[in-house]
XYZ file of C-alpha atoms in Angstrom:
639
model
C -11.776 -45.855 35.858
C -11.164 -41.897 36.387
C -7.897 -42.738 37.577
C -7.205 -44.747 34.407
C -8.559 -42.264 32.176
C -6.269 -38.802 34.302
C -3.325 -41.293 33.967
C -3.534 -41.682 30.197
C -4.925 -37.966 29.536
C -0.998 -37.000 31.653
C 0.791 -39.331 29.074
C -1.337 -37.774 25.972
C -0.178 -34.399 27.057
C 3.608 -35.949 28.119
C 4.347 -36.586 24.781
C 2.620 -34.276 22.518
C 5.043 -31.931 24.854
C 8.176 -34.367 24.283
C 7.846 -33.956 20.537
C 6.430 -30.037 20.394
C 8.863 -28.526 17.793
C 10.581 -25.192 19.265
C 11.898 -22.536 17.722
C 15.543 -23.003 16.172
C 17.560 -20.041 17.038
C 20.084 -18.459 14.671
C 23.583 -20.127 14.513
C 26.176 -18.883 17.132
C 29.938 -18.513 16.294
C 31.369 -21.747 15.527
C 28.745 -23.724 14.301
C 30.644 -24.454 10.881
C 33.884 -25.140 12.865
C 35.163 -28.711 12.143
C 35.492 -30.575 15.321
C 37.984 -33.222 15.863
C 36.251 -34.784 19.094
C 32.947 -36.424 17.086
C 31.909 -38.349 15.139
C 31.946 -37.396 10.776
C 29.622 -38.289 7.830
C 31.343 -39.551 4.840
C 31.429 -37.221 1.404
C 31.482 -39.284 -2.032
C 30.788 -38.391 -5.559
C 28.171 -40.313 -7.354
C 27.731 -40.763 -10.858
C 24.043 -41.504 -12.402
C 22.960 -42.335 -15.812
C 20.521 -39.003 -16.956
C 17.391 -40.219 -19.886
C 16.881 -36.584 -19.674
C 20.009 -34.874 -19.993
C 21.207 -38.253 -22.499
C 24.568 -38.794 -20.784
C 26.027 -39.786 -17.118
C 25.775 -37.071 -14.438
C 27.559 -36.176 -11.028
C 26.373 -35.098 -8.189
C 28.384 -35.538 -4.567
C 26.517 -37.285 -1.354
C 26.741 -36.689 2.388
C 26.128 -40.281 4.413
C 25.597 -39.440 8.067
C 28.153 -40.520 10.896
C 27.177 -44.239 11.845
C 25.349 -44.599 8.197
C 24.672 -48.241 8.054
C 22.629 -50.481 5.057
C 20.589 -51.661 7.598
C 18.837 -48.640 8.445
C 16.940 -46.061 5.880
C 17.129 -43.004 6.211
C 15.145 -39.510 4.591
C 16.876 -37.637 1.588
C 17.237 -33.943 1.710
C 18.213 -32.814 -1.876
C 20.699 -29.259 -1.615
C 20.545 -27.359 -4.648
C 23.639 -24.606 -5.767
C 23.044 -21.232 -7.323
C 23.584 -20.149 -10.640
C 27.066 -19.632 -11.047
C 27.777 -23.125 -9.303
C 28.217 -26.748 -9.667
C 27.238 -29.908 -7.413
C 30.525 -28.756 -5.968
C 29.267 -25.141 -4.619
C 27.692 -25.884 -1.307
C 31.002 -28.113 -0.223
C 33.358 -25.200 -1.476
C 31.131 -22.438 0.595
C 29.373 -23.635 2.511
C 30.872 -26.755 4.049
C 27.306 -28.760 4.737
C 29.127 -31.856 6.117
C 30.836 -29.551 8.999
C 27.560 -28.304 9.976
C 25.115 -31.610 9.825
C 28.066 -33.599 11.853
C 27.825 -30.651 14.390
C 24.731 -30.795 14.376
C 24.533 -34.452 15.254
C 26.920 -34.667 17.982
C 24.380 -32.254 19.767
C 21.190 -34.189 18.730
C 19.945 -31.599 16.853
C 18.988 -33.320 13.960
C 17.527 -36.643 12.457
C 20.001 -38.707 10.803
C 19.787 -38.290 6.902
C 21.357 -38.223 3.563
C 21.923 -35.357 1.828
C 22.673 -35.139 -2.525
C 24.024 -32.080 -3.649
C 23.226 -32.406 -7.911
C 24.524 -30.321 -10.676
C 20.703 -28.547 -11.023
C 22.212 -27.402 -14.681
C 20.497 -30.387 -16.660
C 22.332 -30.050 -20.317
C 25.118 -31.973 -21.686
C 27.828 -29.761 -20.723
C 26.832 -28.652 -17.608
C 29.827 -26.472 -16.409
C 29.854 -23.357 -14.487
C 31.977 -22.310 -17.393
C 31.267 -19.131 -19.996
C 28.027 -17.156 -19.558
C 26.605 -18.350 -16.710
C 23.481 -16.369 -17.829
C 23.002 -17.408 -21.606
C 19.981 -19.331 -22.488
C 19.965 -22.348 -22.563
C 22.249 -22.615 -19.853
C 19.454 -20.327 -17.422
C 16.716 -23.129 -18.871
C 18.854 -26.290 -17.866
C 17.568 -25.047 -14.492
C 14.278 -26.087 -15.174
C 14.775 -28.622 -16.768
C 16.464 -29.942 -14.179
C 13.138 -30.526 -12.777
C 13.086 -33.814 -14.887
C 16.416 -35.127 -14.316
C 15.913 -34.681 -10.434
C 12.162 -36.688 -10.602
C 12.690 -39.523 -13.074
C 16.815 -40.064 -13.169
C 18.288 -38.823 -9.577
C 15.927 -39.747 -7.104
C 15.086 -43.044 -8.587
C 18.572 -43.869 -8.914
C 19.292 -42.581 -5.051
C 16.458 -45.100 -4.074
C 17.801 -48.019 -5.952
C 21.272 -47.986 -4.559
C 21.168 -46.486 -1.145
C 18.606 -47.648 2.069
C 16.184 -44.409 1.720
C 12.906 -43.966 2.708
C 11.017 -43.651 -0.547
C 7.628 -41.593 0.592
C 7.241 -37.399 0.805
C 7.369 -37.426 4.664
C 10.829 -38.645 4.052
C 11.815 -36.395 1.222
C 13.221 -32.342 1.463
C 14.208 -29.982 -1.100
C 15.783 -26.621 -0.423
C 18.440 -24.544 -2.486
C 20.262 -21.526 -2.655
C 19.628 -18.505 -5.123
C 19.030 -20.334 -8.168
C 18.577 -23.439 -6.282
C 16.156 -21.703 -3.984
C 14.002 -20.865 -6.526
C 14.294 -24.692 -8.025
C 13.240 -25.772 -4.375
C 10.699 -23.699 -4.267
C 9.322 -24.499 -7.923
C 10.032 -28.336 -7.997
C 8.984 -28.948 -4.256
C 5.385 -26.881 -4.325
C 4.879 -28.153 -7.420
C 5.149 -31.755 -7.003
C 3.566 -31.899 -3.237
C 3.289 -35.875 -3.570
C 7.009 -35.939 -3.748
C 8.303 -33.512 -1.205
C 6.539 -33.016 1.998
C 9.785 -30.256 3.430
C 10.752 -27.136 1.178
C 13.377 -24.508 1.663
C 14.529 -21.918 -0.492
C 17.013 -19.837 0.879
C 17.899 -16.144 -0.713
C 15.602 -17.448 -3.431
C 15.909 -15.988 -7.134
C 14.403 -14.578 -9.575
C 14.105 -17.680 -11.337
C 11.328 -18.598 -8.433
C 7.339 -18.800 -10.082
C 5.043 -16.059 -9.010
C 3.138 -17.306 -5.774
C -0.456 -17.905 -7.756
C 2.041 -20.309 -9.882
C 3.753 -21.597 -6.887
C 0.497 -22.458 -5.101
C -2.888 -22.162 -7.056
C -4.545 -23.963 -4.776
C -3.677 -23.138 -0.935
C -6.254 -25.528 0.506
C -4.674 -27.969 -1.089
C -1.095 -27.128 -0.160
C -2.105 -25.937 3.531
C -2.880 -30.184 3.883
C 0.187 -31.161 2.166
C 3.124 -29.389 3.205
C 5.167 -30.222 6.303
C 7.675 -27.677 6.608
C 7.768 -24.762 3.728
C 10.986 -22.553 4.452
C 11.765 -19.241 3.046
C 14.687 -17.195 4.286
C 16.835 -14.285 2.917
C 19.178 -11.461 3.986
C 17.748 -8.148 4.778
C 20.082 -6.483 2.474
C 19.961 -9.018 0.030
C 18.811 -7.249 -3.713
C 16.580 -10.432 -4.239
C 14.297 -10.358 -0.818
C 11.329 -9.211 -2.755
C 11.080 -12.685 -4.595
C 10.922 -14.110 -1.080
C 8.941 -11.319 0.014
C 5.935 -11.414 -2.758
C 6.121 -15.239 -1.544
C 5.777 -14.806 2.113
C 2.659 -12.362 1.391
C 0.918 -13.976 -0.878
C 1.446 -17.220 1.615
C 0.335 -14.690 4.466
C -3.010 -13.466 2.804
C -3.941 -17.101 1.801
C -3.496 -18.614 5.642
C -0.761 -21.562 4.715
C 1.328 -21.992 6.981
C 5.228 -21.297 6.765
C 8.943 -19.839 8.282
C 9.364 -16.440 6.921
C 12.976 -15.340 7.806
C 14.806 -12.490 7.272
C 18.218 -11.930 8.561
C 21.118 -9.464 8.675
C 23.064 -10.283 5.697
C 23.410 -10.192 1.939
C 23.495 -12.298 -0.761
C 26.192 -15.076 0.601
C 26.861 -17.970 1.998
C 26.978 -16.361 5.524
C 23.047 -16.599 4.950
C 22.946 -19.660 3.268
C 25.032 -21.914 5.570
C 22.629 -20.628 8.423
C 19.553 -21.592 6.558
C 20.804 -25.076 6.226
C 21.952 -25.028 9.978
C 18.325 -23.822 11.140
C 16.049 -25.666 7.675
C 17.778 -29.574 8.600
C 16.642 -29.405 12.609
C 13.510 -28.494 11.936
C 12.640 -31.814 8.495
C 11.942 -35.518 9.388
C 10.547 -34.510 12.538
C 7.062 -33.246 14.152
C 6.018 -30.210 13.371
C 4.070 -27.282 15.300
C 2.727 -24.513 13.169
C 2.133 -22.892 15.553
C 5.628 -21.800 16.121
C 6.294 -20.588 12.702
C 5.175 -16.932 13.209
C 7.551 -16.155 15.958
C 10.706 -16.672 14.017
C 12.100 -13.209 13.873
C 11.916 -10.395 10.930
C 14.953 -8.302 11.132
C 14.726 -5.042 8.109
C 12.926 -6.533 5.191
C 12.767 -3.294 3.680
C 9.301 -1.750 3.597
C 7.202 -2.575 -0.142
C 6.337 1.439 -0.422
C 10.568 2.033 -0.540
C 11.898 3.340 -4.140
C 14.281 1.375 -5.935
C 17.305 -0.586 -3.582
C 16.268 1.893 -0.464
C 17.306 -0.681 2.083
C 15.215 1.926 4.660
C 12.556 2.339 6.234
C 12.668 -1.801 7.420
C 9.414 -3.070 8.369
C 10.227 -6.430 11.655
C 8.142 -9.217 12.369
C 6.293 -7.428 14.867
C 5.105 -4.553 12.541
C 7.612 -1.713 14.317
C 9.823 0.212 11.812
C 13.147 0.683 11.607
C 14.161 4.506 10.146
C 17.233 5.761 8.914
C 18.691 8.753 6.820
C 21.185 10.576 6.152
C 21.662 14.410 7.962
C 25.253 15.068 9.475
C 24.446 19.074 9.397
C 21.173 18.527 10.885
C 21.127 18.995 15.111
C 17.616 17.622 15.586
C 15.960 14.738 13.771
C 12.720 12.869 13.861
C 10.103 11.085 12.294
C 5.930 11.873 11.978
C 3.931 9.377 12.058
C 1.206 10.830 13.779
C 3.300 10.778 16.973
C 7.063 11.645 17.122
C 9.752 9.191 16.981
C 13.342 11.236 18.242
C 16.006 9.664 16.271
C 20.032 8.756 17.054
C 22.472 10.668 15.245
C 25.592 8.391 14.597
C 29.503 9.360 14.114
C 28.830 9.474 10.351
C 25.821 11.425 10.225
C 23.417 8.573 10.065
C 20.157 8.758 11.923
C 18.293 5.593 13.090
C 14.867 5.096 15.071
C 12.957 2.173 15.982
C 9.313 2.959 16.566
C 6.582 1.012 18.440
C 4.218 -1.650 16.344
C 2.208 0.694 13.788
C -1.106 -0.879 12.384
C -1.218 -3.040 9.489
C -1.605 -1.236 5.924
C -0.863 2.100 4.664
C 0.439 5.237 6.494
C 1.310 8.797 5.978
C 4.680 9.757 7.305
C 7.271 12.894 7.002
C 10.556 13.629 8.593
C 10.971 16.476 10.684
C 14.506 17.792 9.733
C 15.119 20.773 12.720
C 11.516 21.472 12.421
C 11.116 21.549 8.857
C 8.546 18.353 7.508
C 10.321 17.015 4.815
C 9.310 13.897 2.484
C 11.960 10.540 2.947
C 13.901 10.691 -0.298
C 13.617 6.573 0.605
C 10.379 5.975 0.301
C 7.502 6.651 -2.332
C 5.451 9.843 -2.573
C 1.552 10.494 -2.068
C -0.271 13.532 -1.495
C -1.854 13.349 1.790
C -2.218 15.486 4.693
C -2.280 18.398 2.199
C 0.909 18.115 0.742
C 3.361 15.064 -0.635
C 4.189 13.209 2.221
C 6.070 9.958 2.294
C 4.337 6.509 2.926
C 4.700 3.272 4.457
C 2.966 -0.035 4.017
C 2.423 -1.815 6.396
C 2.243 -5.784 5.886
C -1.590 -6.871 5.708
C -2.751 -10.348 6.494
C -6.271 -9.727 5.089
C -5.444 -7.347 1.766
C -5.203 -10.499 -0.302
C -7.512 -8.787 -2.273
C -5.868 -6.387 -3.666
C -2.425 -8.246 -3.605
C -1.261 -7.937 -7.716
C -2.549 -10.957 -9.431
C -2.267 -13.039 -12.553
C -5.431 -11.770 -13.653
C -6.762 -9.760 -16.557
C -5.911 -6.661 -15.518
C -7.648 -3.122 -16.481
C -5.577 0.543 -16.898
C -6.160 3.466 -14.831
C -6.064 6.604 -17.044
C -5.404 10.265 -16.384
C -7.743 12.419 -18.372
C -6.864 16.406 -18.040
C -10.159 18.709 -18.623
C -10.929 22.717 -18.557
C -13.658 23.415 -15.956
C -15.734 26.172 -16.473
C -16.739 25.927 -12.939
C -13.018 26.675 -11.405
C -11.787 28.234 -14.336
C -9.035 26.300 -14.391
C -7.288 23.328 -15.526
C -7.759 19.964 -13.863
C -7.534 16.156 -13.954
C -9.459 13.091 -12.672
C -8.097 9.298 -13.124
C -10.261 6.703 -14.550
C -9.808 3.192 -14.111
C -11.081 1.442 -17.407
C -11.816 -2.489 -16.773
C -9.712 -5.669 -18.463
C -10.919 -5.357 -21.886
C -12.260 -2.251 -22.692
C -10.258 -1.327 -25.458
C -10.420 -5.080 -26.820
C -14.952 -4.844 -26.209
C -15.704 -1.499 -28.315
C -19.087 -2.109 -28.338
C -19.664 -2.730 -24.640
C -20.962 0.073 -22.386
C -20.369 0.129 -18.814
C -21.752 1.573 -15.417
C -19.783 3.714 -13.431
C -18.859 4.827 -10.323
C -17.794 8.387 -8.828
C -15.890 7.899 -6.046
C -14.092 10.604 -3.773
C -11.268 11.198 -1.805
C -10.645 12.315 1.497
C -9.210 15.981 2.861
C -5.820 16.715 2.228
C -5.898 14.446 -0.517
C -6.541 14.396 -4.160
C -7.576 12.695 -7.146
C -4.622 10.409 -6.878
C -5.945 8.775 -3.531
C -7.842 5.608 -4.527
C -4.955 5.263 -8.105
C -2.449 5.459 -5.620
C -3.327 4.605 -2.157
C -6.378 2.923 -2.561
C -5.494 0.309 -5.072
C -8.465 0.455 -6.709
C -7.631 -1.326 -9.565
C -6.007 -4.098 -8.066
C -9.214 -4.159 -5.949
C -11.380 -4.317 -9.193
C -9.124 -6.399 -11.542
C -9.677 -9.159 -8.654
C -13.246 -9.266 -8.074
C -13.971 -8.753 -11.822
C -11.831 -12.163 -11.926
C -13.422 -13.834 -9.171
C -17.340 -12.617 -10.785
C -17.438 -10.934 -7.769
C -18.002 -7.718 -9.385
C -19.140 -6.596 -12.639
C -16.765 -4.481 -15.285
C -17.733 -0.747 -14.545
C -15.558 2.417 -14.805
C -14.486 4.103 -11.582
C -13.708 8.080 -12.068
C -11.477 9.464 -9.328
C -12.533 13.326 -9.451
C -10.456 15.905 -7.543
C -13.204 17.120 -5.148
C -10.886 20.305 -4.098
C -12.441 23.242 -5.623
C -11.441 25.771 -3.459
C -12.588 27.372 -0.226
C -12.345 25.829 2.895
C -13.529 21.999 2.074
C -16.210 21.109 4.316
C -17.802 24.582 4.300
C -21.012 24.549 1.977
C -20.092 26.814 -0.898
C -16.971 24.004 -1.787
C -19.606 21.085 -1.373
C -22.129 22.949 -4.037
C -19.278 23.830 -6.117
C -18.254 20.478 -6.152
C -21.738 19.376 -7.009
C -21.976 21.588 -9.942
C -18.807 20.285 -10.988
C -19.488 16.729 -10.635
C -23.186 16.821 -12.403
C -21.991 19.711 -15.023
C -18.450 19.128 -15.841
C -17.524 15.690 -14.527
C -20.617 13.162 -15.572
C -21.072 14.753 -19.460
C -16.896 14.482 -19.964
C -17.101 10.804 -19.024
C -20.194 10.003 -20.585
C -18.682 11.643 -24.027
C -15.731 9.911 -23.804
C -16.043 6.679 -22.552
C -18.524 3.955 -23.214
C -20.250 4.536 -20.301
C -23.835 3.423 -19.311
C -25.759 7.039 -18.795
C -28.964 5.338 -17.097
C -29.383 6.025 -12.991
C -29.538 2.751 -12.175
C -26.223 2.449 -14.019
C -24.544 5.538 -12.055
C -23.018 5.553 -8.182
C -21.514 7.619 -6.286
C -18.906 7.371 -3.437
C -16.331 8.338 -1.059
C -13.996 8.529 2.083
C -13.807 10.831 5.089
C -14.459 14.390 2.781
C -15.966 12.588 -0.286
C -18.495 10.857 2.047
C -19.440 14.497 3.192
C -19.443 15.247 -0.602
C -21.496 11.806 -1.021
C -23.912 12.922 0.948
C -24.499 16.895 0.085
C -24.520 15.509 -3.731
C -26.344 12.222 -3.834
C -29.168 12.974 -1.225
C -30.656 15.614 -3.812
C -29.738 13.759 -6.901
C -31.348 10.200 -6.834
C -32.228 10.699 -10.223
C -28.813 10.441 -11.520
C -27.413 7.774 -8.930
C -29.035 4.713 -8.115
C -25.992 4.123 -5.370
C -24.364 5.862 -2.618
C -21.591 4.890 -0.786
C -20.369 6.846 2.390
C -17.193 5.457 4.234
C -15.409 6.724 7.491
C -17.972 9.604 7.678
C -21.114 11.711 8.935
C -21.860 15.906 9.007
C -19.650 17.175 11.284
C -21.281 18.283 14.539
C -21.815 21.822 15.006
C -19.291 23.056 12.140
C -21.764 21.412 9.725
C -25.106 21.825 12.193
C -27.194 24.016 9.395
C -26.237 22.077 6.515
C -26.964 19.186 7.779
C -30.474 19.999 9.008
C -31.396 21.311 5.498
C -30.112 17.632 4.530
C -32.492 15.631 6.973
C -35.769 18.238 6.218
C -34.717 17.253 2.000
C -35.474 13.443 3.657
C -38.269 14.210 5.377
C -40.100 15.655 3.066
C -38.809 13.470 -0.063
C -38.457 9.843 1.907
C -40.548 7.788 -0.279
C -38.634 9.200 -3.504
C -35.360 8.371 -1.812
C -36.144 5.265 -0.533
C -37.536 4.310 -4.026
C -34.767 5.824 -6.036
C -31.367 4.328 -4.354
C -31.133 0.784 -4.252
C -28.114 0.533 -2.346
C -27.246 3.302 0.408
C -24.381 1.805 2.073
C -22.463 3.636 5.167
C -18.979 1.772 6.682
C -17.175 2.784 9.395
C -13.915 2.072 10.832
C -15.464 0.965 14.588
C -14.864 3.349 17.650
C -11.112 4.494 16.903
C -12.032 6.141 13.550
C -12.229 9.949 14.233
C -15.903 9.977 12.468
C -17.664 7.535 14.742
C -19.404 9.694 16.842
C -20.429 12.209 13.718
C -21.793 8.748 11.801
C -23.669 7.315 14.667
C -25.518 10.357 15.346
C -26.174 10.572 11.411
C -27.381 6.933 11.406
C -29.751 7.718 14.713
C -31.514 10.460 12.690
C -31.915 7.839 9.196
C -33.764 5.492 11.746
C -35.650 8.040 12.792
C -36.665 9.662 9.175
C -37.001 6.225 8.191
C -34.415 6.228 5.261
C -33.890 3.013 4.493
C -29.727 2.100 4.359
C -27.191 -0.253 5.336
C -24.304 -0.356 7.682
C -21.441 -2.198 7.870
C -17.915 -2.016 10.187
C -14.426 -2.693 9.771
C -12.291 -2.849 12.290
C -9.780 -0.200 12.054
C -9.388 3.663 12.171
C -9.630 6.077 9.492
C -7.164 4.709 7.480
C -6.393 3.467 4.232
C -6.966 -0.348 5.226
C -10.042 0.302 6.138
C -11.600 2.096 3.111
C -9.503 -0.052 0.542
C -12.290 -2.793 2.142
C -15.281 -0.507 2.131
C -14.296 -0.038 -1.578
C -14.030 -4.027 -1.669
C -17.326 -4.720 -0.545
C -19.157 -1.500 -1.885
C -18.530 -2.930 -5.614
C -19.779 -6.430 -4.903
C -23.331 -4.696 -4.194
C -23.999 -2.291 -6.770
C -25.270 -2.636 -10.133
C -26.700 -5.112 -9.710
């Protein structure tokens, strides 16, 4: 019997292995090459009787080599882009040469393929403007015509297979954005999706897929593939993340190229081995990334390009310069080329946002490529990273609130200043509601534009307010640099005379802002959790919630200040303890540079018996990190 049992066990694992779905490299030279030496599929035109449209419509059809009536056989439906006709991908992209190659080496299961006019309207030539109205909407309507006149007809008069395992859509441009649209949004007709170089025409991803349970049990095969230096990759791109951050599996693809059949012919060549057959998910990460251009780039910057495997590719332009490099916390050397074009690619960098300058012959300069942020002291470029678990702040069709800029004469500075405030969905609309709010402060070397820019702090609160995760509240982002060296005690009492003088009275004028304690918290990263700390400790009256992230008093720099801090909770634990009802510390885990300062600050809470809770993300003290402290900071207070 054990024999019997190891024997079939061998043959399990034989042909789970026999079927195991590998990865489909990219086409080599020749692949859309007509050969003379195999066998060909036959090209026809068909013409079908359209309810929708109201008159007869063409469309052409591939038949495999060896098509027979006796067999049936699964339908992939080829869509065109918007300045073409059923005739596009046979002008272009010559399908038929690349299936019948592709059956002479096995590669794929036989099929038919229908190539449709996807402009559903009476006249529907590529003729005129391509772009007018009703000629862009006959693209969704085609929708219609495709479900309840093509595919029925297709059934009726050819041996198909008439199920969703047996059905594919995918498209090009226009018709990649169709694909997309018409195949996730009828899952219990099409089990296999591809949209290649999609457009713009394609649905926002919480349209796409509202419900990625759901779609995660449903789809066999979802596809999405563009050139690199295609002007349309973020459609594909705000797809692939939002696809990412909600765990459903798919082929993300990016490729040297633009917007052209060059790309398109390939995803056919790689999308039709991989339908009608098993599939292993497993697989799908490891197709390759090549320069999908980094989300944090300004407008067309094709540079800094951000691969699969989270390295970045660098490039600018310098042809007087004898010695370039880029600063990302360690020093990438880059190649100068013939035309004064310099190019690095550095190792993996961590998921989410970084700080980065170049170093033209010495001089730190900010990548007139990418966005600005003041960091590090002064504005520095950043990159972002791709981020598997930021769904939560990934932009949303939600109701979404404003984050304001509100300039202000301090009498403590003497001077000028500004703090944003980010005002939740319907505050101008609700002018009798009032609402708590939160301080919250940023880190050194940064300024009141940290948690606007980098921190996404609205996006962060627009969500949870959505999900009832959170309650509406205001969120002011003071700048907490006041002068003086920042972590020496005469900035942090400045700073609290500012906050409790200046800051709390202007927002509590001018905004409908709850002014109870229990209705007031106060927060921040790195810096602000030092100012979190000095302020909030001695003022429980006026905050109800503290928040420190990525932070602790600095060992022996800080040594007195902080002992006058743990003698206040000594002597006043009860009224502390009684006062806050939240006093939540994060950290980053051992790589973030504050550990050691917040364990030894958490040692002496136990010991003074200040009640408080702590939580860790894994990371370093980084923007990822306190974008989630933020995330799970507002899901406990005020309430």
């Amino acid at each position: 019997m054990k024999k019997i049992v190891f024997n079939v066990t061998i043959l399990l694992l034989f042909a789970i292995t026999a079927f195991t779905q590998g990865i489909i490299e990219h086409a080599l030279p020749g692949f859309d090459t007509p050969r003379t030496d195999i066998p060909h599929g036959s090209i026809d035109t068909i013409t079908y009787n359209s309810a929708t449209v109201g008159n007869p419509r063409k469309a052409l059809i591939y038949l495999p080599p060896g098509f027979s009536k006796k067999n049936k056989y699964p339908v992939l439906y080829l869509l065109h882009g918007i300045g073409g006709d059923e005739q596009e991908w046979l002008r272009g992209g010559t399908p038929q040469v690349i299936l019948d190659n592709l059956y002479a080496e096995g590669k794929i299961e036989p099929m038919i393929v229908v190539m449709p006019n996807g402009r559903a309207m009476k006249d529907d030539r590529a003729t005129g403007n391509i772009m007018a109205p009703d000629k862009v909407e006959a693209f969704a309507t085609f929708e219609k015509d495709l479900l309840s006149d093509l595919i029925p007809y297709i059934q009726k008069k050819y041996p198909v297979y008439t199920d969703r395992e047996h059905r594919a859509i995918a498209g090009l441009s226009m018709g990649g954005g169709q694909s997309l649209n018409f195949g996730l949004g009828n899952l219990d007709r099409f089990a296999w999706i591809g949209g290649f170089s999609s457009a713009p025409n394609t649905k926002v991803p919480e349209q796409l897929i509202p419900d990625p349970v759901k779609a995660r049990e449903q789809i066999k095969l979802l596809w999405i593939s563009c050139g690199a230096s295609d002007g349309l990759i973020a459609f594909s791109k705000r797809t692939h993340d939002y696809l990412q951050k909600n765990n459903v599996p798919h082929i993300y693809y990016i490729e040297p190229g633009v917007h052209d059949f060059k790309v398109w012919k390939n995803g056919l060549f790689m999308f039709s081995q991989l339908i009608f057959k098993p599939v292993d998910t497993t697989t799908f990460s490891k197709y390759p990334v090549v320069g999908a251009p980094a989300e944090t780039n300004v407008r067309n910057a094709k540079y800094p390009q951000v691969l699969a495997d989270h390295r970045v590719v660098f490039r600018t332009k310098a042809p007087e310069a004898r010695k370039v490099q880029v600063d990302l916390g360690r020093r990438y050397d880059m190649v100068k080329d013939t035309g004064g074009l310099w190019t690095v690619t550095t190792d993996s960098i961590g998921e989410g946002f970084h700080y980065y300058s170049l170093l033209i012959d010495g001089m730190a300069v900010a990548d007139p490529a990418s966005e600005t942020f003041y960091g590090m002291g002064r504005m520095a470029s950043g990159i972002e990273i791709p981020f598997a678990g930021g769904n939560y702040y990934a932009l949303r069709d939600v109701p979404h609130g404003d984050i304001r800029i509100r300039k202000y004469f301090s009498k403590v500075t003497g001077s000028w200043r500004q703090l944003y405030i980010y005002t939740p969905p319907g505050y101008d609309a609700n002018t009798t509601e009032k609402y708590p709010v939160l301080y919250i402060l940023h880190g050194g070397g940064e300024d009141e534009t940290g948690w606007a820019m980098q921190g996404k702090t609205d996006l962060i609160m627009d969500n949870l307010i959505a999900a009832k995760k959170a309650g509406p509240m205001l969120i002011v982002m003071p700048d907490a640099n006041v002068g003086g060296t920042a972590f020496d005690e005469s900035a942090l009492k400045t700073f609290e005379t500012e906050l409790k003088d200046i800051i709390i009275p202007l927002v509590e004028k001018n905004y409908r802002a709850e002014t109870a304690a229990s209705k007031r918290a106060l927060a921040g990263l790195s810096m602000g959790g030092i100012h979190t700390l000095y302020t909030g400790i001695k003022n429980t009256d006026l905050f109800s919630s503290l928040g420190v992230f990525s932070s602790g008093w600095m060992q022996s720099r800080q040594a007195g200040v902080a002992t006058a801090q743990y003698d206040f909770m000594k002597a006043h634990a009860a009224m502390i303890n009684n006062n806050l009802k939240t006093f939540w510390i994060a950290m980053g885990g051992k790589e973030d540079i504050a550990y050691g300062n917040c364990q030894l600050m958490l040692a002496k809470l136990d010991e003074l018996n200040i009640k408080h809770t702590y939580s860790e993300y894994q990371g370093g003290h980084t923007w990822p990190v306190w974008r989630n402290n933020l995330f799970n900071f507002a899901q406990v207070i005020f309430k």
